[in-house]
mmCIF file of C-alpha atoms in Angstrom:
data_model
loop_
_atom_site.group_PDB
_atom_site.id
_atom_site.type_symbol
_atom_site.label_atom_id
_atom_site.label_comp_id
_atom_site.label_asym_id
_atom_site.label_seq_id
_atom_site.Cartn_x
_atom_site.Cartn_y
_atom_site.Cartn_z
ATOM 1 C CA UNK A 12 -112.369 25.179 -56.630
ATOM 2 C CA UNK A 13 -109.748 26.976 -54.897
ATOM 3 C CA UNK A 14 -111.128 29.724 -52.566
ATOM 4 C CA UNK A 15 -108.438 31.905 -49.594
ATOM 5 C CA UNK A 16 -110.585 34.285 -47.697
ATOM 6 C CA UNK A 17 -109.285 37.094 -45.771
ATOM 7 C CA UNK A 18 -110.527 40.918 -44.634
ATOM 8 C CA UNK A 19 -109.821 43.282 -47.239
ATOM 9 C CA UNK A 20 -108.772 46.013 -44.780
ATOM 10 C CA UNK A 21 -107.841 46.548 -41.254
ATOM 11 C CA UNK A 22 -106.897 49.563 -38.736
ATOM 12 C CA UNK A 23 -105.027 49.924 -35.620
ATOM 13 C CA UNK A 24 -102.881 51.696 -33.333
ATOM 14 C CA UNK A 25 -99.188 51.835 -32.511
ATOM 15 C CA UNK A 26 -98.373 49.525 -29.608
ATOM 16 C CA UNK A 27 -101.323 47.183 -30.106
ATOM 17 C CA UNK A 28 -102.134 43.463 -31.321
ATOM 18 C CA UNK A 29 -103.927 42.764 -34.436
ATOM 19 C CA UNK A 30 -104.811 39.273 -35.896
ATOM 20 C CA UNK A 31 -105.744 38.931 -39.622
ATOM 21 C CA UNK A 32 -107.755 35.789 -40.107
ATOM 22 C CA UNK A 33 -107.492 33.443 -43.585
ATOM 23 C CA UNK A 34 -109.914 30.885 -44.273
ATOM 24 C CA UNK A 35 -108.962 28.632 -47.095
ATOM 25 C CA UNK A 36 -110.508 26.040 -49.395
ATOM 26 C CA UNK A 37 -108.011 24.307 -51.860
ATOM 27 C CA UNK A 38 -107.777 21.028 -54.010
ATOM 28 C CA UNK A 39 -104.892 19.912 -51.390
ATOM 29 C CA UNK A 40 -102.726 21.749 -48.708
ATOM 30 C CA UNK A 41 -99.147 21.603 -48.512
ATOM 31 C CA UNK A 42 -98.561 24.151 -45.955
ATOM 32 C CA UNK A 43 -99.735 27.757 -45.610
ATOM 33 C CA UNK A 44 -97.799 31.184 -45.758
ATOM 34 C CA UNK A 45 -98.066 34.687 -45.027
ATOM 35 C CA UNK A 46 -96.140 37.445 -47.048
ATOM 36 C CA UNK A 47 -95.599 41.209 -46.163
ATOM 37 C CA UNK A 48 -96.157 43.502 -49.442
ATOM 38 C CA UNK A 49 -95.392 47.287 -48.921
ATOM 39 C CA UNK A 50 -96.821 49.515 -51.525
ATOM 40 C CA UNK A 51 -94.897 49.036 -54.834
ATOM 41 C CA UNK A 52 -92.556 46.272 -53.607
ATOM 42 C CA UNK A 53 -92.184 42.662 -53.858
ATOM 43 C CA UNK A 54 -93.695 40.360 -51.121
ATOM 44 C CA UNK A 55 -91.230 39.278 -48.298
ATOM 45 C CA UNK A 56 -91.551 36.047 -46.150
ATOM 46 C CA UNK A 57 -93.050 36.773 -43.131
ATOM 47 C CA UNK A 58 -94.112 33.111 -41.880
ATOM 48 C CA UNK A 59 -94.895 29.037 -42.656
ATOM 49 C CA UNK A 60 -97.002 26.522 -41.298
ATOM 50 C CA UNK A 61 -97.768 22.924 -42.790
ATOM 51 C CA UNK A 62 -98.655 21.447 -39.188
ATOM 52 C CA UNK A 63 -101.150 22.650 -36.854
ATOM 53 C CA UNK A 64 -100.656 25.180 -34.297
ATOM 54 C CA UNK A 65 -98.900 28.527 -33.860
ATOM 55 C CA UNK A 66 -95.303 29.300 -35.033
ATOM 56 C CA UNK A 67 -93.477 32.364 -33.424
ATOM 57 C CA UNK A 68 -91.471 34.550 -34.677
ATOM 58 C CA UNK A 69 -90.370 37.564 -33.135
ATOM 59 C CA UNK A 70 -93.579 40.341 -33.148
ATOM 60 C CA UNK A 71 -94.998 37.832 -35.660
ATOM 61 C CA UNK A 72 -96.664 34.613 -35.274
ATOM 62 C CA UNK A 73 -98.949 32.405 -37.262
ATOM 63 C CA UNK A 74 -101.571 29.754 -36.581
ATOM 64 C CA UNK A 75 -102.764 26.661 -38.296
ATOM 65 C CA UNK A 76 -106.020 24.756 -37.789
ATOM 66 C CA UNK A 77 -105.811 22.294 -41.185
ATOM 67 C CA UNK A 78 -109.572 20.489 -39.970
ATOM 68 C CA UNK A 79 -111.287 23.862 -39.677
ATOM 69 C CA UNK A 80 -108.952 25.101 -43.298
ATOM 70 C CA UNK A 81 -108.166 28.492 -41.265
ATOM 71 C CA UNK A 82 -104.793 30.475 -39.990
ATOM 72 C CA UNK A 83 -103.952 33.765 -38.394
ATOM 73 C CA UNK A 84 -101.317 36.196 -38.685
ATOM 74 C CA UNK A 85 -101.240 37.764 -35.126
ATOM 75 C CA UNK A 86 -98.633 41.251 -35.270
ATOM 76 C CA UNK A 87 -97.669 42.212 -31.760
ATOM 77 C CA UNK A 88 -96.255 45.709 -30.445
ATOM 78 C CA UNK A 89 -97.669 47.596 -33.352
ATOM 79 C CA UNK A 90 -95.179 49.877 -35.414
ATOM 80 C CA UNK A 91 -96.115 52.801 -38.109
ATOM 81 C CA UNK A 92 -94.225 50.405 -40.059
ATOM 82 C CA UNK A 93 -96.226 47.552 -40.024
ATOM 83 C CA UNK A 94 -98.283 49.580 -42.508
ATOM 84 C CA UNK A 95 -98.843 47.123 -45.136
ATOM 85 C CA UNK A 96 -100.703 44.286 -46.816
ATOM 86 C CA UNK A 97 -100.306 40.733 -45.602
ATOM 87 C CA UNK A 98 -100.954 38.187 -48.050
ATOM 88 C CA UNK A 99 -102.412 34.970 -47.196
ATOM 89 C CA UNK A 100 -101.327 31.959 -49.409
ATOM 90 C CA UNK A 101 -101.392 28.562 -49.875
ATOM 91 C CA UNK A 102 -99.576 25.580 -51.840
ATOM 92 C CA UNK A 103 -101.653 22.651 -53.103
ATOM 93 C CA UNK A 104 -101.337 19.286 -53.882
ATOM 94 C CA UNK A 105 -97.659 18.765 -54.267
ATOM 95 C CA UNK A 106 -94.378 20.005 -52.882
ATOM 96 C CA UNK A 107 -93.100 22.090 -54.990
ATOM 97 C CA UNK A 108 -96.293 23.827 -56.581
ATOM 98 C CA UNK A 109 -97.016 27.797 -56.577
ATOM 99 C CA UNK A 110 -98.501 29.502 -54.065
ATOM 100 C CA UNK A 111 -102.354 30.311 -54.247
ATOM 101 C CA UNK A 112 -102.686 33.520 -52.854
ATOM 102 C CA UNK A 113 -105.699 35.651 -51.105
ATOM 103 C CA UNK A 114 -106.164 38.908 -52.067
ATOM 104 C CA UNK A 115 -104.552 40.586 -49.218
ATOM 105 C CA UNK A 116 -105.217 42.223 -46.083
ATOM 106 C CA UNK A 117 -104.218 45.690 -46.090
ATOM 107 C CA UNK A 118 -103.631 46.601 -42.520
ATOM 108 C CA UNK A 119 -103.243 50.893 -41.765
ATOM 109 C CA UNK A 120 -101.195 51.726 -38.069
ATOM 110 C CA UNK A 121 -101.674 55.120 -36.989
ATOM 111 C CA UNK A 122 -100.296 56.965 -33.595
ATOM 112 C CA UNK B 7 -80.622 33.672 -46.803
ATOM 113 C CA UNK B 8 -82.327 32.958 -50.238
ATOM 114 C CA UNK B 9 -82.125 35.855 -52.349
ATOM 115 C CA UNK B 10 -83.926 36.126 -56.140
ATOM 116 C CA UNK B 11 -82.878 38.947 -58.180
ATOM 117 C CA UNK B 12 -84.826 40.206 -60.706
ATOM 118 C CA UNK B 13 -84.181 43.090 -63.590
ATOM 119 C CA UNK B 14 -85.386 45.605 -64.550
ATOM 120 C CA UNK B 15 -87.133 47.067 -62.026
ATOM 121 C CA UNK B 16 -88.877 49.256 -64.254
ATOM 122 C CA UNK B 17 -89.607 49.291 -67.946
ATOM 123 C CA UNK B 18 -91.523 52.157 -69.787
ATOM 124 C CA UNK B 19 -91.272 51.102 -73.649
ATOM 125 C CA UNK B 20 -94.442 51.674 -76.756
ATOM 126 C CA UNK B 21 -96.949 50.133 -77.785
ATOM 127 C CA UNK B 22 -95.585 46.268 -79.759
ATOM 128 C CA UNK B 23 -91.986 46.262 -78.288
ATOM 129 C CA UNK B 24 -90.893 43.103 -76.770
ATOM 130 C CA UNK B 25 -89.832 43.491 -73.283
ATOM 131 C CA UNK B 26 -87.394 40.782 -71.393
ATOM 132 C CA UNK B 27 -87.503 40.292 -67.854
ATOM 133 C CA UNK B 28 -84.705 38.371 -66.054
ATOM 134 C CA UNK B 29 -85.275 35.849 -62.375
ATOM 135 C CA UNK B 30 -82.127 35.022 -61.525
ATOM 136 C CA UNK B 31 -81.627 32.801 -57.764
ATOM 137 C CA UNK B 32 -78.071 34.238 -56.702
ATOM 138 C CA UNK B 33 -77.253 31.881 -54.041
ATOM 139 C CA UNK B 34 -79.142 28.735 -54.810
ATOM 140 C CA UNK B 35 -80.406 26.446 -57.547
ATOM 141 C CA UNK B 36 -83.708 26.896 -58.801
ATOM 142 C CA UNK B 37 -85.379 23.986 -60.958
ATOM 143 C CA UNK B 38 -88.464 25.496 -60.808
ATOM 144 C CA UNK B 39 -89.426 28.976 -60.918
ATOM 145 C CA UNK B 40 -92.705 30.927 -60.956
ATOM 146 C CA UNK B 41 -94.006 34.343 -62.704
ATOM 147 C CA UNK B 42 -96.719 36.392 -61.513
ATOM 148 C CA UNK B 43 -98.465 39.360 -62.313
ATOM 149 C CA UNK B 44 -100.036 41.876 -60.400
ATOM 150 C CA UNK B 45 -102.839 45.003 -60.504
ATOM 151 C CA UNK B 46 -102.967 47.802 -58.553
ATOM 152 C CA UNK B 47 -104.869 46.950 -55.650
ATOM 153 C CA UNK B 48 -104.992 42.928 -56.507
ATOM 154 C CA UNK B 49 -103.441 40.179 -55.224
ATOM 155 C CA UNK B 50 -100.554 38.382 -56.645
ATOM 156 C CA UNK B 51 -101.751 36.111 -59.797
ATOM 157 C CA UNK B 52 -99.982 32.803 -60.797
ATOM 158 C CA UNK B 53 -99.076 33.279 -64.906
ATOM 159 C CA UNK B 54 -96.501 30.075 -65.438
ATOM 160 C CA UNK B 55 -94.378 27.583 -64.007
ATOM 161 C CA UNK B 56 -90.952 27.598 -65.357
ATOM 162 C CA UNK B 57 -89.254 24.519 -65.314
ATOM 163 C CA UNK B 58 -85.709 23.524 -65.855
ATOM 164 C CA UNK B 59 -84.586 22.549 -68.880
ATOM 165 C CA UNK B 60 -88.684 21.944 -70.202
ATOM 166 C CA UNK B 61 -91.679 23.846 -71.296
ATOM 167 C CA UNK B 62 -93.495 26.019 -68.760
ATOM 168 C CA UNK B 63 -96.417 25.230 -67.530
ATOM 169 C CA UNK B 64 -99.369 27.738 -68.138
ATOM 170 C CA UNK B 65 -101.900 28.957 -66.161
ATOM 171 C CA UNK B 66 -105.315 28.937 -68.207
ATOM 172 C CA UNK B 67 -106.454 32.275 -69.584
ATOM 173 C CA UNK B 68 -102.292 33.256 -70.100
ATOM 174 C CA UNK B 69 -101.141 33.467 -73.771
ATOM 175 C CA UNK B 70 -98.270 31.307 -74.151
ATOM 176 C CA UNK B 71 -97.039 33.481 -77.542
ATOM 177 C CA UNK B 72 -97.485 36.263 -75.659
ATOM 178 C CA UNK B 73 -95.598 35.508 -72.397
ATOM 179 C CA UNK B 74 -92.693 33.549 -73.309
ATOM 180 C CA UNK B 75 -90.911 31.851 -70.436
ATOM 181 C CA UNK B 76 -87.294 30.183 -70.913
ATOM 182 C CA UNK B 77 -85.686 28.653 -68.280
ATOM 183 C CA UNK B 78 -82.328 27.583 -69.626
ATOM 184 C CA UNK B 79 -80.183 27.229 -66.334
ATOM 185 C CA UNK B 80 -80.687 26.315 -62.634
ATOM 186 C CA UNK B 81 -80.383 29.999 -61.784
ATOM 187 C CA UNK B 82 -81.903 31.797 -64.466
ATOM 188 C CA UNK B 83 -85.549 32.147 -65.782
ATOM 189 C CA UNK B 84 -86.450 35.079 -68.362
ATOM 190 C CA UNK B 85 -90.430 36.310 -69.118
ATOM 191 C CA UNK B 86 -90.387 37.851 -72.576
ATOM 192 C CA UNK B 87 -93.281 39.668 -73.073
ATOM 193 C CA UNK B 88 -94.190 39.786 -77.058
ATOM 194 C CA UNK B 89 -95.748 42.957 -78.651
ATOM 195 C CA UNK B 90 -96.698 44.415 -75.670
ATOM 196 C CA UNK B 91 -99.449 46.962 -75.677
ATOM 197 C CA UNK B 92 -100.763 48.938 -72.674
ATOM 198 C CA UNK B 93 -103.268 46.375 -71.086
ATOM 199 C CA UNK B 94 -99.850 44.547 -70.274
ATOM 200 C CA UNK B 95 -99.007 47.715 -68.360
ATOM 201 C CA UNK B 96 -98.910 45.586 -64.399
ATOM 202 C CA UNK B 97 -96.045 44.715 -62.031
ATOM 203 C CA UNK B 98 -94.158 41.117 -62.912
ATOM 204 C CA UNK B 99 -92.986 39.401 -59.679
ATOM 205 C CA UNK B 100 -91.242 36.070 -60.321
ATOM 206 C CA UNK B 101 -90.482 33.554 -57.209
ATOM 207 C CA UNK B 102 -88.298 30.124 -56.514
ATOM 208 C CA UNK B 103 -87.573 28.532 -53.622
ATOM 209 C CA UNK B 104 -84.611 27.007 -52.328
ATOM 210 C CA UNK B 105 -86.187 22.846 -51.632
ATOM 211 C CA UNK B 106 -89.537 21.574 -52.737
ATOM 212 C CA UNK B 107 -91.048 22.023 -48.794
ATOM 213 C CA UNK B 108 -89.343 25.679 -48.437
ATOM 214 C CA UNK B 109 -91.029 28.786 -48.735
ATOM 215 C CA UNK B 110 -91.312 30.368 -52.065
ATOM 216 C CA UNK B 111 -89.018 34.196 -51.848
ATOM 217 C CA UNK B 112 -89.802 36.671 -54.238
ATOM 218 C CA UNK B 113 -87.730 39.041 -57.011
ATOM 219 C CA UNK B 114 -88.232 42.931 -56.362
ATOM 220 C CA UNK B 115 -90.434 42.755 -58.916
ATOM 221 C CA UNK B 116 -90.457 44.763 -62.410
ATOM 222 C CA UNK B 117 -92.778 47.430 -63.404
ATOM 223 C CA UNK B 118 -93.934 47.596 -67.123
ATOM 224 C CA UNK B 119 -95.599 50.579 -68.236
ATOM 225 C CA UNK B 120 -96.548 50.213 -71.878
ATOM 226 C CA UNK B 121 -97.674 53.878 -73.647
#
């Protein structure tokens, strides 16, 4: 079966580091993604990794261990903003396929 | 960058209308496209696969009478929702991507409220 793990909530402060952990077991992997969802709205890309090892972008970066089926979304310099839930998700099999998704980790910054 | 448009944002319509929602991929070609649904509080749940210029693809457990999917252009899929009635009340997100190894960006969603 087809099984993404990830904490259902975490907190932290303004200025710090968090890292949201996803552990996944799918039918096939064809890389692995993390979306930002504010309350209400639409997800928006935040990060990709089909290879293993970390990806950086910006305050954001990702990580990608396929053997051990797990990846982190590390979030740097902590804003109010970053107020939000990150979805973890996965494509199968093929190229091309949607997107398997966790069921989000809903991460609270306060000052 | 990518961009998916999606309309309406919001629908509030009674019980057995038929409400149509439109994916459009402004700046790109989309031969596949994908519609999800989501509850408060839940994660985002794959409903179909809409292929170019074919039937979509259904994921089990979704009504295929009820959710009608056309895809009739590279840039435009449309979810018609059939008789709706209030346990069809969620938030429809559709997605595409712009090349089968590129990451999948997402519509702004519409919101269906069914009284």
């Amino acid at each position: 079966g087809q099984n993404i793990d990830q904490p259902t909530e975490m907190t932290a402060t303004e200025g710090a580091i968090v890292q949201i952990n996803c552990t996944y077991q799918t039918s096939g992997f064809n890389g692995l993604f993390w979306y930002q969802q504010h309350a209400g709205e639409a997800p928006t890309f935040l990060s990709y990794n089909v290879l293993d090892g970390l990806e950086e972008k910006g305050r954001f970066s990702s990580f990608l261990s396929r053997s051990k089926g797990y990846s982190y979304l590390l979030l740097k310099e902590l804003q109010m903003k970053d107020s939000a839930s990150y979805l973890c998700a996965v494509r199968g099999n093929q190229a091309g396929t949607a997107l398997i998704f966790g069921k989000g980790t809903t991460l609270s910054v306060s000052s | 960058g990518a961009v998916v448009s999606q309309h309406p944002s919001w629908v509030i319509c009674k019980s057995g209308t038929s409400v149509k929602i439109e994916c459009r991929s402004l700046d790109f070609q989309a031969t596949t496209m994908f519609w999800y649904r989501q509850f408060p509080k839940q994660s985002l749940m794959l409903m179909a696969t809409s292929n170019e210029g074919s039937k979509a693809t259904y994921e089990q457990g979704v009504e295929k009478d009820k959710f009608l999917i056309n895809h009739a252009s590279l840039t435009l899929s449309t979810l018609t929702v059939t008789s709706a009635h209030p346990e069809d009340s969620s938030f429809y997100i559709c997605s595409a991507s712009q090349g089968v190894s590129q990451p999948q960006h997402f519509g702004d969603g519409t919101r269906l409220s069914i009284l």
